[in-house]
Amino acid sequence: MEILRTAKKDLEIMRTMWNEALHFQKEGGNPVWPEFPEELIVKEIESDLNYKLTAGGKILCYFSIAFSDPAIWGGMEKGDALYLHRGVTASEFRGLGLTRFIFEWARIKAKLINRKYIRIDTWGSNKELINYYIRAGFRHIGYKDMDEAAGLPAHYRNLRLAIFETDVEGKDERM
């Protein structure tokens, strides 16, 4: 398995995976992402911020990164974290724990660019994913109530997020 940058030629498969994730979200009774945000994803691809976990030429997961996230993290945003967003796993590979490869890749990437933390967020009502992130070594920092925050996709507006971080070195310097 390897993690590579996505390319525009991957968009069709990414859209299919996104739509399968929407169906999974609906079945689970969780909030649902909007339709595939192609313009946003193309911008991330062009900016080298969108990646895929592959095996045998097949995309197993894809995700995006950011180097800052002040709209969600507010005063905690100090240029010391790598942020993971919009992680999608192909339905046939869901439940295999593939995100652990993404988390380890993110840890190495963050260390290479001198970041202390990896941060991630999810809907505050998604107890299953909240517990998964905690089991994966992320600290639940708390909740962030979003307002009509400018610069974020519409599905973030008026939403309660659970926010998490983990130390790149694998220890919590704040304890």
C-alpha positions as a printed NumPy array, in Angstrom:
array([[  0.   ,   0.   ,   0.   ],
       [  1.1  ,   3.523,  -0.65 ],
       [ -0.194,   7.054,  -0.274],
       [ -0.007,   9.208,  -3.386],
       [ -1.393,  12.541,  -4.495],
       [ -4.728,  12.281,  -6.259],
       [ -5.114,  13.502,  -9.837],
       [ -8.055,  14.784, -11.862],
       [ -8.26 ,  11.361, -13.522],
       [ -9.272,   9.976, -10.091],
       [-12.372,  12.194,  -9.821],
       [-14.862,   9.658, -11.184],
       [-13.816,   6.971,  -8.71 ],
       [-13.678,   9.547,  -5.893],
       [-17.226,  10.668,  -6.724],
       [-18.451,   7.06 ,  -6.642],
       [-16.779,   6.513,  -3.266],
       [-18.285,   9.778,  -1.967],
       [-21.776,   8.731,  -3.055],
       [-21.332,   5.346,  -1.361],
       [-20.261,   7.198,   1.806],
       [-23.415,   9.357,   1.617],
       [-25.523,   6.212,   1.458],
       [-23.621,   4.747,   4.435],
       [-24.142,   7.973,   6.421],
       [-27.879,   7.95 ,   5.692],
       [-28.201,   4.288,   6.731],
       [-26.352,   4.984,   9.979],
       [-28.629,   7.874,  10.911],
       [-25.726,  10.321,  10.912],
       [-25.659,  13.769,   9.356],
       [-24.937,  13.53 ,   5.651],
       [-22.306,  15.312,   3.605],
       [-23.481,  17.419,   0.684],
       [-23.189,  16.257,  -2.897],
       [-19.634,  15.649,  -4.134],
       [-17.852,  19.043,  -3.857],
       [-15.976,  18.67 ,  -7.128],
       [-14.796,  22.287,  -7.317],
       [-13.298,  22.068,  -3.822],
       [-11.659,  18.702,  -4.499],
       [-10.216,  19.873,  -7.832],
       [ -8.746,  22.907,  -6.034],
       [ -7.186,  20.574,  -3.433],
       [ -5.811,  18.309,  -6.173],
       [ -4.268,  21.298,  -7.957],
       [ -2.764,  22.47 ,  -4.643],
       [ -1.328,  19.011,  -3.798],
       [ -3.613,  18.724,  -0.755],
       [ -5.61 ,  15.641,  -1.747],
       [ -4.234,  12.119,  -1.328],
       [ -5.212,   8.502,  -1.856],
       [ -4.275,   5.243,  -0.182],
       [ -3.783,   2.692,  -2.943],
       [ -2.998,  -0.989,  -3.326],
       [ -2.528,  -2.745,  -6.633],
       [ -3.54 ,   0.41 ,  -8.5  ],
       [ -6.894,   0.576,  -6.69 ],
       [ -7.96 ,   3.547,  -4.552],
       [ -8.881,   2.241,  -1.101],
       [ -9.338,   5.628,   0.622],
       [ -8.814,   9.285,  -0.116],
       [ -8.538,  12.347,   2.086],
       [ -7.396,  15.938,   2.112],
       [ -4.968,  17.823,   4.298],
       [ -4.688,  21.443,   5.364],
       [ -1.877,  23.366,   7.014],
       [ -4.207,  25.663,   8.932],
       [ -7.843,  25.565,  10.01 ],
       [ -8.711,  28.745,  11.943],
       [-12.444,  28.56 ,  11.2  ],
       [-12.739,  25.367,  13.233],
       [ -9.813,  25.601,  15.621],
       [ -9.944,  29.312,  16.435],
       [ -7.348,  30.329,  19.024],
       [ -5.777,  26.875,  19.046],
       [ -4.658,  27.445,  15.442],
       [ -1.001,  28.411,  15.797],
       [  0.542,  26.912,  12.66 ],
       [  1.606,  23.856,  14.647],
       [ -0.738,  21.197,  13.234],
       [ -1.56 ,  19.198,  10.139],
       [ -5.315,  18.847,   9.578],
       [ -7.063,  15.846,   8.023],
       [-10.399,  16.338,   6.234],
       [-12.96 ,  14.492,   4.11 ],
       [-11.638,  10.977,   4.53 ],
       [-13.548,   8.501,   2.372],
       [-13.003,   4.74 ,   2.282],
       [-14.249,   2.557,  -0.578],
       [-17.235,   0.567,   0.67 ],
       [-15.597,  -2.822,   0.034],
       [-12.683,  -1.852,   2.313],
       [-14.647,  -0.17 ,   5.109],
       [-14.015,  -1.604,   8.567],
       [-10.505,  -2.881,   7.842],
       [ -8.784,  -0.116,   9.805],
       [ -7.137,   1.439,   6.759],
       [ -7.2  ,   4.884,   8.344],
       [ -4.36 ,   3.78 ,  10.624],
       [ -2.107,   3.976,   7.538],
       [ -3.365,   7.492,   6.855],
       [ -2.798,   8.507,  10.484],
       [  0.762,   7.148,  10.413],
       [  1.455,   8.876,   7.074],
       [  0.065,  12.119,   8.557],
       [  2.321,  11.714,  11.608],
       [  5.393,  11.433,   9.365],
       [  4.248,  14.272,   7.089],
       [  3.607,  16.521,  10.106],
       [  6.99 ,  15.716,  11.586],
       [  8.719,  16.499,   8.273],
       [  7.137,  19.965,   8.208],
       [  7.774,  20.627,  11.912],
       [  4.183,  20.36 ,  13.128],
       [  3.44 ,  19.16 ,  16.669],
       [ -0.096,  17.862,  16.144],
       [ -2.445,  16.107,  13.783],
       [ -5.998,  17.398,  14.101],
       [ -9.294,  16.05 ,  12.889],
       [-12.977,  16.786,  13.397],
       [-16.319,  15.057,  12.952],
       [-19.97 ,  15.682,  13.717],
       [-20.503,  15.971,  17.443],
       [-23.348,  13.459,  17.247],
       [-21.3  ,  10.709,  15.578],
       [-20.509,   8.672,  18.714],
       [-19.101,   5.741,  16.731],
       [-16.527,   7.898,  14.932],
       [-15.748,   9.86 ,  18.105],
       [-14.931,   6.59 ,  19.88 ],
       [-12.917,   5.377,  16.882],
       [-10.708,   8.485,  16.923],
       [-10.139,   8.085,  20.66 ],
       [ -9.181,   4.408,  20.187],
       [ -6.837,   5.522,  17.386],
       [ -4.938,   7.714,  19.862],
       [ -6.576,  11.091,  19.332],
       [ -7.518,  13.198,  22.36 ],
       [-11.053,  14.539,  22.315],
       [-10.4  ,  18.241,  22.851],
       [-14.08 ,  19.119,  23.06 ],
       [-16.87 ,  20.464,  20.908],
       [-17.011,  23.443,  18.598],
       [-20.367,  24.987,  17.748],
       [-20.136,  26.381,  14.251],
       [-22.092,  29.416,  13.17 ],
       [-22.417,  30.904,   9.718],
       [-18.607,  30.743,   9.429],
       [-17.33 ,  32.241,   6.217],
       [-14.921,  30.204,   4.163],
       [-16.31 ,  26.797,   5.104],
       [-18.536,  24.548,   3.   ],
       [-22.251,  25.034,   3.697],
       [-22.604,  21.706,   5.541],
       [-20.442,  23.115,   8.381],
       [-22.847,  25.937,   9.147],
       [-24.766,  25.703,  12.431],
       [-23.178,  22.352,  13.201],
       [-21.651,  20.976,  16.382],
       [-18.259,  19.397,  15.77 ],
       [-16.187,  17.117,  17.962],
       [-12.527,  18.094,  17.625],
       [ -9.487,  15.885,  18.215],
       [ -5.73 ,  16.043,  18.108],
       [ -2.799,  13.742,  18.624],
       [  0.812,  14.587,  19.258],
       [  3.129,  13.857,  16.342],
       [  5.673,  12.333,  18.728],
       [  3.002,  10.034,  20.152],
       [  2.898,  11.685,  23.552],
       [  0.75 ,  14.391,  25.084],
       [  3.013,  17.299,  26.003],
       [  0.152,  19.069,  27.784],
       [ -0.272,  16.408,  30.478]])
